[in-house]
mmCIF file of C-alpha atoms in Angstrom:
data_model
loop_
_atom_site.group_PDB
_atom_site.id
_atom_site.type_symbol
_atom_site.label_atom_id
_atom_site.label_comp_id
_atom_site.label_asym_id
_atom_site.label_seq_id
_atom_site.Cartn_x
_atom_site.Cartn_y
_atom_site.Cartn_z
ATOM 1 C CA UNK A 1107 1.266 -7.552 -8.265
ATOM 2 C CA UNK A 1108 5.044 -5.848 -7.965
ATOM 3 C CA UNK A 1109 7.398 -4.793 -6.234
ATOM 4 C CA UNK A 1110 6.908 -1.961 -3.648
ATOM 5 C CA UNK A 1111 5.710 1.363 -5.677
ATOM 6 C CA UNK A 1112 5.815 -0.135 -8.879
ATOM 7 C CA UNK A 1113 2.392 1.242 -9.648
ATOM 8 C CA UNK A 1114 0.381 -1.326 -8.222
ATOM 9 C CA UNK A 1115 -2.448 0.943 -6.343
ATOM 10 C CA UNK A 1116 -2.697 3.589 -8.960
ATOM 11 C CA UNK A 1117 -3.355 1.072 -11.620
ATOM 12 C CA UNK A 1118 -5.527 -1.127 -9.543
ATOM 13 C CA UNK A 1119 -7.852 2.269 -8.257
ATOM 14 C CA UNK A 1120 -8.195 3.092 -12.445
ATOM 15 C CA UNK A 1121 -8.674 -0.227 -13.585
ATOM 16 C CA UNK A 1122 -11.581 -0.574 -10.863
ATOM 17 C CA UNK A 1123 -12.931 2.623 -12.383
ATOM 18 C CA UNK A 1124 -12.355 1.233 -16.007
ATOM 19 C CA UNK A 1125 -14.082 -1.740 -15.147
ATOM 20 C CA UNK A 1126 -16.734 -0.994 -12.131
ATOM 21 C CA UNK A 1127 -14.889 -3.227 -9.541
ATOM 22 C CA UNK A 1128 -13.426 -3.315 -6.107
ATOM 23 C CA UNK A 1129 -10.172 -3.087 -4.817
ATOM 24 C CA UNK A 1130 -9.037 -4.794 -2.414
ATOM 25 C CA UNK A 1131 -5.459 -4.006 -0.869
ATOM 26 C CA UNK A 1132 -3.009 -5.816 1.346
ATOM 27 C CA UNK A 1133 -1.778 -2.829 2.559
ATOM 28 C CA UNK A 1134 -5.236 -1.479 3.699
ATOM 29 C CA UNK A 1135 -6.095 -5.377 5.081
ATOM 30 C CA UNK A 1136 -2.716 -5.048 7.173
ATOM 31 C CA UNK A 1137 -3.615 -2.130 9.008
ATOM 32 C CA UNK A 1138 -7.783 -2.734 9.287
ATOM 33 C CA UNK A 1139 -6.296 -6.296 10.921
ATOM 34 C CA UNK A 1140 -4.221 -4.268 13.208
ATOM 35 C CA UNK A 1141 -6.969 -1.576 13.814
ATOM 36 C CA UNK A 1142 -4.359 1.353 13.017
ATOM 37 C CA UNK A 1143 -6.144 4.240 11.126
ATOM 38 C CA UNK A 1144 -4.951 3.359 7.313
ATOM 39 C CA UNK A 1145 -3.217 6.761 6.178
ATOM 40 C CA UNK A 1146 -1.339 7.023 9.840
ATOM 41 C CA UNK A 1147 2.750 6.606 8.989
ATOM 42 C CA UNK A 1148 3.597 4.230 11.639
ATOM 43 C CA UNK A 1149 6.835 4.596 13.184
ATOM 44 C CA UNK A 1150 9.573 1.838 12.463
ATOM 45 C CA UNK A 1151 9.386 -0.357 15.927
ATOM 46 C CA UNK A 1152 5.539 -0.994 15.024
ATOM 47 C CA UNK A 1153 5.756 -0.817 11.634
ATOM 48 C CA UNK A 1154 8.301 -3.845 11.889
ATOM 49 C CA UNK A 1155 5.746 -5.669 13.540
ATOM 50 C CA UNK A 1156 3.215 -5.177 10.964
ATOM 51 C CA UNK A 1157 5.204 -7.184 8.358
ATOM 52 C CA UNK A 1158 6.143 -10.071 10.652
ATOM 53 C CA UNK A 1159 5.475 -13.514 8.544
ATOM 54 C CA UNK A 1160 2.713 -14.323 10.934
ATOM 55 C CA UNK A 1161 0.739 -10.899 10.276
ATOM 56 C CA UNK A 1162 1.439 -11.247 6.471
ATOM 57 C CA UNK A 1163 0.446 -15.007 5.948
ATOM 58 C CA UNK A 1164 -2.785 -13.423 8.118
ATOM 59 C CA UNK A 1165 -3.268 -10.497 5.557
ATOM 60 C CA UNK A 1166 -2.932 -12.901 1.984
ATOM 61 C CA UNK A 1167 -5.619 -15.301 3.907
ATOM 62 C CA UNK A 1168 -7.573 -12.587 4.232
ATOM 63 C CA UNK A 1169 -7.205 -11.116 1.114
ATOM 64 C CA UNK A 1170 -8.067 -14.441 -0.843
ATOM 65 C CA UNK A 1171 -11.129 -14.895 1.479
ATOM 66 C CA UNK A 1172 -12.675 -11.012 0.604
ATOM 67 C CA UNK A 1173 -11.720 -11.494 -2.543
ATOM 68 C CA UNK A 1174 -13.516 -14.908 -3.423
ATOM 69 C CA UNK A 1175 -16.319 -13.071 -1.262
ATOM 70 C CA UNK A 1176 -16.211 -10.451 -3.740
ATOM 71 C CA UNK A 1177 -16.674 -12.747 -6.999
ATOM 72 C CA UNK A 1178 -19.330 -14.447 -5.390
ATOM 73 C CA UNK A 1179 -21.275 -10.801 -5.054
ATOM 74 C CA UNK A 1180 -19.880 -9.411 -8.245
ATOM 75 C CA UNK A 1181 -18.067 -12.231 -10.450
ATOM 76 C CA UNK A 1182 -14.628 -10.080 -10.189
ATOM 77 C CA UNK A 1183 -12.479 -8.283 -8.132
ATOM 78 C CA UNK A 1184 -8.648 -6.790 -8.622
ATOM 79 C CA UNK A 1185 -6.378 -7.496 -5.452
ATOM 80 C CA UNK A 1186 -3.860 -5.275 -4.970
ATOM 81 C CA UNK A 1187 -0.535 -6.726 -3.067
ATOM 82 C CA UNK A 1188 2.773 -7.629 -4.091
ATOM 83 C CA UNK A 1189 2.832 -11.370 -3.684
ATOM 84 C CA UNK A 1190 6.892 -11.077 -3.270
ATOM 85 C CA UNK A 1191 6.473 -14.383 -1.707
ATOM 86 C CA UNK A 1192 5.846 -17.019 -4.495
ATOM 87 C CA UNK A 1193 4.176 -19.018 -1.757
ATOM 88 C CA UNK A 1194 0.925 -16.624 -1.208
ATOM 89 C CA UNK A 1195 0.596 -16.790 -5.102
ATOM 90 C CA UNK A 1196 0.729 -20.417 -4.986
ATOM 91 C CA UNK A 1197 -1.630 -20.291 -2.555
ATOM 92 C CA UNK A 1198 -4.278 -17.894 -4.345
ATOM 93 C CA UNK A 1199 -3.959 -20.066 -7.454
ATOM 94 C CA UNK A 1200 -5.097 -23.299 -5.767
ATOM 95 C CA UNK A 1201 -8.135 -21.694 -4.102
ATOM 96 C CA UNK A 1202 -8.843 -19.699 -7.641
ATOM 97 C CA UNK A 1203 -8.812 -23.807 -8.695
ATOM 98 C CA UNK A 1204 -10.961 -24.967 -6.888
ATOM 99 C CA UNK A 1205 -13.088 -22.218 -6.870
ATOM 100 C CA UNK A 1206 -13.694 -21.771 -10.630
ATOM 101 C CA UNK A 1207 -12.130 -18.705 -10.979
ATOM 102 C CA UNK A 1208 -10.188 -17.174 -13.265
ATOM 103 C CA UNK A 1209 -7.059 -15.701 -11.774
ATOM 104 C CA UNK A 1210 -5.581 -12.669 -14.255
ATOM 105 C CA UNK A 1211 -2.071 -11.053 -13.009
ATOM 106 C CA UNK A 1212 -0.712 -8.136 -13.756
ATOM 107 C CA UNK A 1213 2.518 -7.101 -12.714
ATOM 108 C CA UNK A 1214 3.482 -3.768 -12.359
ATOM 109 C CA UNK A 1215 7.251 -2.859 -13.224
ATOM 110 C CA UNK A 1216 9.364 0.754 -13.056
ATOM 111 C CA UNK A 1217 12.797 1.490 -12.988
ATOM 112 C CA UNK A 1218 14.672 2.451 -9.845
ATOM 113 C CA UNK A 1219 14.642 5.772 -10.547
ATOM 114 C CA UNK A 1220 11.020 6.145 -10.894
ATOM 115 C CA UNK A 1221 10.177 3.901 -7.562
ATOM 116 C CA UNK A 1222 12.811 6.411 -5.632
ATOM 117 C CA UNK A 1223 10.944 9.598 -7.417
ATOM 118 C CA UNK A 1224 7.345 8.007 -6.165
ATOM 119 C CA UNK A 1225 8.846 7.227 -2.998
ATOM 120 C CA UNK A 1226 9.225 10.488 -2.213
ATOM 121 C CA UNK A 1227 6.424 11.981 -3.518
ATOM 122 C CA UNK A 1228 4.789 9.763 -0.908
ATOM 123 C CA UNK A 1229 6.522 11.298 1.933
ATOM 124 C CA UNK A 1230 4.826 14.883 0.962
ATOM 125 C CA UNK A 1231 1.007 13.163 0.616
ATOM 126 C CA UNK A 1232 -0.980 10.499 2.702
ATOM 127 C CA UNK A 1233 -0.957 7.012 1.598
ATOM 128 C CA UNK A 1234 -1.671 3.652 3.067
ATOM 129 C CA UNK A 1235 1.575 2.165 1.684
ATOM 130 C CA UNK A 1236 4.231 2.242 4.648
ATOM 131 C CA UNK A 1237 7.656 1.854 2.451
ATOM 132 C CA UNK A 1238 9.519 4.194 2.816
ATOM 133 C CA UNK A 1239 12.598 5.692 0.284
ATOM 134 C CA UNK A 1240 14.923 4.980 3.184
ATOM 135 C CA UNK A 1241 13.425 1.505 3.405
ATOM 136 C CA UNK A 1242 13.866 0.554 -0.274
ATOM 137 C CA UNK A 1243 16.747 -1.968 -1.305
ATOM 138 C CA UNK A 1244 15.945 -2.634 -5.132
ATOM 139 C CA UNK A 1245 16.717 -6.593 -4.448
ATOM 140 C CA UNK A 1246 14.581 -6.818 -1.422
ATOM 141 C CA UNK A 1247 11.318 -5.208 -3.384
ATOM 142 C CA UNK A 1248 11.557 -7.213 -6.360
ATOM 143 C CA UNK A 1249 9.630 -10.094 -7.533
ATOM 144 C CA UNK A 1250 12.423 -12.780 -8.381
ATOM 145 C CA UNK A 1251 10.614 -15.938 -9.561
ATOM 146 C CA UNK A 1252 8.987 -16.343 -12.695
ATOM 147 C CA UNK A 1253 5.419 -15.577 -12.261
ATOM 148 C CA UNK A 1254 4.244 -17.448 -15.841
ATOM 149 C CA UNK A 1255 5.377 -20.859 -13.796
ATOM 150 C CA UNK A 1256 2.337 -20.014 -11.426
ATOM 151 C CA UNK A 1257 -0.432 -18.662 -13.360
ATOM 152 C CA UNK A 1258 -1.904 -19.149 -16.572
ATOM 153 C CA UNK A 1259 -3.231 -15.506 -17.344
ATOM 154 C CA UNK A 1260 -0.407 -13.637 -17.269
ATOM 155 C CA UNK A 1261 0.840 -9.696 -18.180
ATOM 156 C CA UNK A 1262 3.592 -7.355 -17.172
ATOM 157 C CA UNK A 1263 3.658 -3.633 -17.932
ATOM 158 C CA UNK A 1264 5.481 -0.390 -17.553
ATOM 159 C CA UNK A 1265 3.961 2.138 -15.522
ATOM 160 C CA UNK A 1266 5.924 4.697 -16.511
ATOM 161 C CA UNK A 1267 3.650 5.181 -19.368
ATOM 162 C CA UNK A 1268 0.405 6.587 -18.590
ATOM 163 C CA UNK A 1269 -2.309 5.105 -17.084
ATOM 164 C CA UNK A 1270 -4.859 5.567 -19.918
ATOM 165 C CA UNK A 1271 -2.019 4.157 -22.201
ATOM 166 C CA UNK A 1272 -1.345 1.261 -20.218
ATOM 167 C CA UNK A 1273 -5.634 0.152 -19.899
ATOM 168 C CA UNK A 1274 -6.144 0.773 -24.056
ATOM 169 C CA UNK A 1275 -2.747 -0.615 -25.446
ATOM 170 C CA UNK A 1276 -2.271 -3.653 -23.065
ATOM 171 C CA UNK A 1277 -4.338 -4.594 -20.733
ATOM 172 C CA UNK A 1278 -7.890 -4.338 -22.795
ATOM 173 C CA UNK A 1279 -6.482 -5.903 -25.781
ATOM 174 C CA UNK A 1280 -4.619 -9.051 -23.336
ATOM 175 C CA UNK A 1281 -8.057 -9.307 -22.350
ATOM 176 C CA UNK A 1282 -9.357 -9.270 -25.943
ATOM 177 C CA UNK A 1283 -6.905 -11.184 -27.502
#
């Protein structure tokens, strides 16, 4: 989890590689729901619509119901989303409850600068994430509650560090330790 392109989708993609997993991403989820091809840049009038509260709350459900459908196939599976709202983390830690499962967060953080650079990169290349550099308001994009009041397995790191770096110096040895 993070705020919007903090590194969330290019950690999740290598740490299914790392790991032999699945991803599964609200951001692809919000468009399959909506039945809009998932690298098609949307323009702002629909792309409002697709992150009305109704269509969200509809795209967490349905990522905690793939994703417990997931463990029960392969006993894991990374979800890839932002929970900005506290409420959908809330939510996935009761069902991980009373399911059994382990819930492990990660939350991705970069600096302003860095977001704004990848941002723009994205305007140049495909990508399923909608947000936009123009869209971007550091305050509205950030996660501001404490996430260690709502889970018990718990990490944040940098991803302005390398991939490879951030797998073998603090996420394998979290997982270790």
């Amino acid at each position: 989890m993070g705020g919007g392109a903090t590194g969330k989708s290019t950690l999740a993609t290598a740490l299914a590689n790392e790991f032999g997993l699945s991803v599964l991403s609200s951001d692809a989820i919000r468009k399959q729901r909506a039945g809009i091809d998932l690298y098609k840049r949307l323009p702002d009038a629909e792309r409002a619509h697709l992150y009305e509260a109704q269509v969200t709350e509809g795209v967490y459900q349905t990522l905690a119901n793939k994703g417990l459908a997931e463990i029960d196939k392969f006993g894991a599976v990374i979800l890839d989303a932002t929970y900005r709202n506290k409420e959908y983390l809330k939510q996935l830690r009761v069902i991980c409850e009373q399911r059994g499962v382990r819930l492990v967060v990660i939350q991705t953080m970069a600096t302003e600068k860095t977001i704004r650079e990848r941002l723009k990169k994205r305007e140049a290349e495909p990508t399923i994430s909608d947000l936009r550099n123009s869209d971007y308001v550091s305050t509205r994009f950030e996660i501001e509650y404490p996430i260690e009041d709502y889970v018990d397995f718990f990490i944040k790191v940098d991803t302005q560090r390398t991939i490879e770096t951030l797998i073998n110096d603090d996420i394998i040895p979290y997982f270790m330790g």
